[in-house]
mmCIF file of C-alpha atoms and ligand atoms in Angstrom:
data_model
loop_
_atom_site.group_PDB
_atom_site.id
_atom_site.type_symbol
_atom_site.label_atom_id
_atom_site.label_comp_id
_atom_site.label_asym_id
_atom_site.label_seq_id
_atom_site.Cartn_x
_atom_site.Cartn_y
_atom_site.Cartn_z
ATOM 1 C CA MET A 243 -128.098 -55.455 80.640
ATOM 2 C CA ALA A 244 -131.180 -53.658 81.908
ATOM 3 C CA ASP A 245 -134.357 -55.707 81.780
ATOM 4 C CA CYS A 246 -132.563 -59.042 81.484
ATOM 5 C CA LEU A 247 -133.770 -61.553 84.093
ATOM 6 C CA PHE A 248 -130.499 -63.472 84.322
ATOM 7 C CA CYS A 249 -128.400 -60.274 84.481
ATOM 8 C CA LYS A 250 -130.547 -59.289 87.470
ATOM 9 C CA ILE A 251 -129.985 -62.703 89.065
ATOM 10 C CA ALA A 252 -126.225 -62.429 88.366
ATOM 11 C CA ALA A 253 -126.200 -58.977 90.011
ATOM 12 C CA GLY A 254 -128.049 -60.310 93.087
ATOM 13 C CA GLU A 255 -131.064 -58.089 92.382
ATOM 14 C CA ILE A 256 -133.328 -61.132 92.070
ATOM 15 C CA PRO A 257 -132.738 -64.054 94.456
ATOM 16 C CA CYS A 258 -131.775 -67.517 93.291
ATOM 17 C CA ASN A 259 -130.879 -70.861 94.785
ATOM 18 C CA LYS A 260 -127.159 -70.567 94.123
ATOM 19 C CA VAL A 261 -124.910 -73.597 93.809
ATOM 20 C CA TYR A 262 -121.717 -71.953 92.501
ATOM 21 C CA GLU A 263 -120.363 -68.465 91.853
ATOM 22 C CA ASP A 264 -117.082 -66.881 90.828
ATOM 23 C CA ASP A 265 -116.107 -63.692 88.986
ATOM 24 C CA ASP A 266 -117.222 -65.011 85.602
ATOM 25 C CA VAL A 267 -120.037 -67.515 86.086
ATOM 26 C CA LEU A 268 -123.024 -68.305 88.273
ATOM 27 C CA ALA A 269 -124.892 -71.582 88.703
ATOM 28 C CA PHE A 270 -128.303 -71.806 90.344
ATOM 29 C CA ARG A 271 -131.250 -74.202 90.495
ATOM 30 C CA ASP A 272 -133.956 -73.859 87.868
ATOM 31 C CA ILE A 273 -137.193 -72.453 89.287
ATOM 32 C CA ALA A 274 -139.234 -75.143 87.465
ATOM 33 C CA PRO A 275 -136.987 -78.236 87.532
ATOM 34 C CA LYS A 276 -137.530 -80.870 84.850
ATOM 35 C CA ALA A 277 -135.325 -83.427 86.614
ATOM 36 C CA PRO A 278 -134.117 -84.082 90.187
ATOM 37 C CA THR A 279 -131.005 -82.085 89.290
ATOM 38 C CA HIS A 280 -131.755 -79.076 87.093
ATOM 39 C CA ILE A 281 -129.144 -76.375 87.396
ATOM 40 C CA LEU A 282 -128.667 -73.344 85.146
ATOM 41 C CA ILE A 283 -125.104 -72.181 84.464
ATOM 42 C CA ILE A 284 -124.727 -68.649 83.125
ATOM 43 C CA PRO A 285 -121.896 -66.260 82.315
ATOM 44 C CA LYS A 286 -122.162 -63.089 84.398
ATOM 45 C CA LYS A 287 -121.612 -60.945 81.320
ATOM 46 C CA HIS A 288 -124.613 -60.580 79.067
ATOM 47 C CA ILE A 289 -124.509 -62.706 75.930
ATOM 48 C CA ALA A 290 -127.975 -63.269 74.494
ATOM 49 C CA HIS A 291 -127.346 -66.767 73.152
ATOM 50 C CA LEU A 292 -124.767 -69.211 71.883
ATOM 51 C CA ALA A 293 -125.209 -67.866 68.363
ATOM 52 C CA ASP A 294 -123.664 -64.565 69.526
ATOM 53 C CA CYS A 295 -120.496 -66.117 70.945
ATOM 54 C CA THR A 296 -117.119 -65.449 69.348
ATOM 55 C CA GLU A 297 -113.519 -66.612 69.738
ATOM 56 C CA GLU A 298 -113.260 -64.146 72.613
ATOM 57 C CA ASP A 299 -115.688 -66.292 74.592
ATOM 58 C CA ALA A 300 -113.769 -69.559 74.118
ATOM 59 C CA VAL A 301 -112.286 -69.646 77.616
ATOM 60 C CA LEU A 302 -115.605 -68.711 79.197
ATOM 61 C CA LEU A 303 -117.438 -71.459 77.291
ATOM 62 C CA ALA A 304 -114.821 -74.043 78.228
ATOM 63 C CA LYS A 305 -115.131 -72.965 81.844
ATOM 64 C CA ILE A 306 -118.888 -73.473 81.763
ATOM 65 C CA GLN A 307 -118.490 -76.978 80.301
ATOM 66 C CA LEU A 308 -116.010 -77.951 82.990
ATOM 67 C CA LEU A 309 -118.225 -76.449 85.695
ATOM 68 C CA ALA A 310 -121.109 -78.595 84.421
ATOM 69 C CA LYS A 311 -118.949 -81.663 84.924
ATOM 70 C CA LEU A 312 -117.846 -80.515 88.400
ATOM 71 C CA LEU A 313 -121.438 -79.839 89.473
ATOM 72 C CA ALA A 314 -122.530 -83.215 88.085
ATOM 73 C CA ASP A 315 -119.883 -84.764 90.366
ATOM 74 C CA GLU A 316 -121.148 -82.761 93.336
ATOM 75 C CA GLU A 317 -124.773 -83.701 92.613
ATOM 76 C CA GLY A 318 -123.815 -87.377 92.455
ATOM 77 C CA ILE A 319 -124.991 -87.790 88.852
ATOM 78 C CA ALA A 320 -121.666 -88.015 87.034
ATOM 79 C CA LYS A 321 -121.772 -91.816 86.953
ATOM 80 C CA SER A 322 -125.495 -92.288 86.341
ATOM 81 C CA GLY A 323 -125.416 -89.756 83.511
ATOM 82 C CA PHE A 324 -126.440 -86.217 82.802
ATOM 83 C CA ARG A 325 -127.228 -83.813 79.972
ATOM 84 C CA VAL A 326 -126.011 -80.284 79.242
ATOM 85 C CA VAL A 327 -128.272 -78.229 76.972
ATOM 86 C CA SER A 328 -128.182 -74.678 75.679
ATOM 87 C CA ASN A 329 -131.144 -73.417 73.717
ATOM 88 C CA SER A 330 -130.225 -70.718 71.200
ATOM 89 C CA GLY A 331 -132.860 -68.707 69.414
ATOM 90 C CA GLU A 332 -136.496 -68.949 68.529
ATOM 91 C CA ASP A 333 -136.724 -72.456 67.053
ATOM 92 C CA SER A 334 -135.018 -73.928 70.122
ATOM 93 C CA GLY A 335 -137.685 -72.488 72.410
ATOM 94 C CA GLN A 336 -135.202 -70.316 74.303
ATOM 95 C CA GLU A 337 -137.240 -68.307 76.801
ATOM 96 C CA VAL A 338 -134.572 -66.239 78.532
ATOM 97 C CA ALA A 339 -132.305 -64.301 76.170
ATOM 98 C CA HIS A 340 -129.171 -64.570 78.318
ATOM 99 C CA LEU A 341 -126.847 -67.476 77.513
ATOM 100 C CA HIS A 342 -127.454 -70.392 79.883
ATOM 101 C CA TYR A 343 -126.717 -74.081 80.025
ATOM 102 C CA HIS A 344 -129.137 -76.515 81.622
ATOM 103 C CA LEU A 345 -127.474 -79.284 83.640
ATOM 104 C CA LEU A 346 -130.012 -82.110 83.990
ATOM 105 C CA GLY A 347 -129.821 -85.483 85.650
ATOM 106 C CA GLY A 348 -130.972 -87.765 88.433
ATOM 107 C CA LYS A 349 -133.454 -89.703 86.291
ATOM 108 C CA LYS A 350 -133.701 -91.217 82.826
ATOM 109 C CA LEU A 351 -133.924 -88.175 80.592
ATOM 110 C CA GLY A 352 -136.435 -88.153 77.785
ATOM 111 C CA ASP A 353 -136.970 -85.532 75.164
ATOM 112 C CA ILE A 354 -136.859 -82.499 77.448
ATOM 113 C CA CYS A 355 -135.370 -79.001 77.249
HETATM 114 P P1 5GP R 659 -134.775 -71.676 78.187
HETATM 115 O O1 5GP R 659 -136.148 -72.121 77.760
HETATM 116 O O2 5GP R 659 -134.555 -70.199 77.907
HETATM 117 O O3 5GP R 659 -133.665 -72.540 77.658
HETATM 118 O O4 5GP R 659 -134.707 -71.880 79.750
HETATM 119 C C1 5GP R 659 -135.025 -70.904 80.703
HETATM 120 C C2 5GP R 659 -135.101 -71.590 82.049
HETATM 121 O O5 5GP R 659 -135.083 -70.580 83.035
HETATM 122 C C3 5GP R 659 -136.373 -72.401 82.244
HETATM 123 O O6 5GP R 659 -136.023 -73.765 82.544
HETATM 124 C C4 5GP R 659 -137.062 -71.707 83.435
HETATM 125 O O7 5GP R 659 -137.693 -72.613 84.312
HETATM 126 C C5 5GP R 659 -135.916 -70.980 84.086
HETATM 127 N N1 5GP R 659 -136.310 -69.759 84.774
HETATM 128 C C6 5GP R 659 -137.121 -68.771 84.293
HETATM 129 N N2 5GP R 659 -137.224 -67.786 85.201
HETATM 130 C C7 5GP R 659 -136.454 -68.147 86.271
HETATM 131 C C8 5GP R 659 -136.173 -67.514 87.526
HETATM 132 O O8 5GP R 659 -136.632 -66.409 87.839
HETATM 133 N N3 5GP R 659 -135.343 -68.183 88.371
HETATM 134 C C9 5GP R 659 -134.812 -69.413 88.057
HETATM 135 N N4 5GP R 659 -134.016 -69.990 88.970
HETATM 136 N N5 5GP R 659 -135.070 -70.032 86.885
HETATM 137 C C10 5GP R 659 -135.881 -69.406 86.005
HETATM 138 ZN ZN1 ZN R 660 -128.410 -60.746 80.585
#
């Protein structure tokens, strides 16, 4: 989608610190990390937020959840604990209107994201 920051990152038009990529999803480090590990996982296709997802997206959403777990393993935070968060819509404080999941860990997590 034109004018979407994360679509531009997914298309390689804006650089990112990539940690994983395949045909469907991209994971990259948050530009303003709120924890030692702060990775964003996005679908490559534009979906504005979780509230817009349908049954058609079930496999994609499951894939993102499992990728979060895999990346937590790789980051060495699977045992110590981690959090996966997706803000959806205005009241959540969602800033970027392209579905994304925050993977956070590496410290005791308070009330963040
Ligand atoms: P939201 O508030 O929408 O759930 O989260 C958006 C996240 O995207 C924020 O944590 C913010 O730091 C991150 N972010 C915003 N712009 C960029 C960018 O250009 N590159 C990267 N890597 N992260 C970004
Ligand atoms: Zn987008």
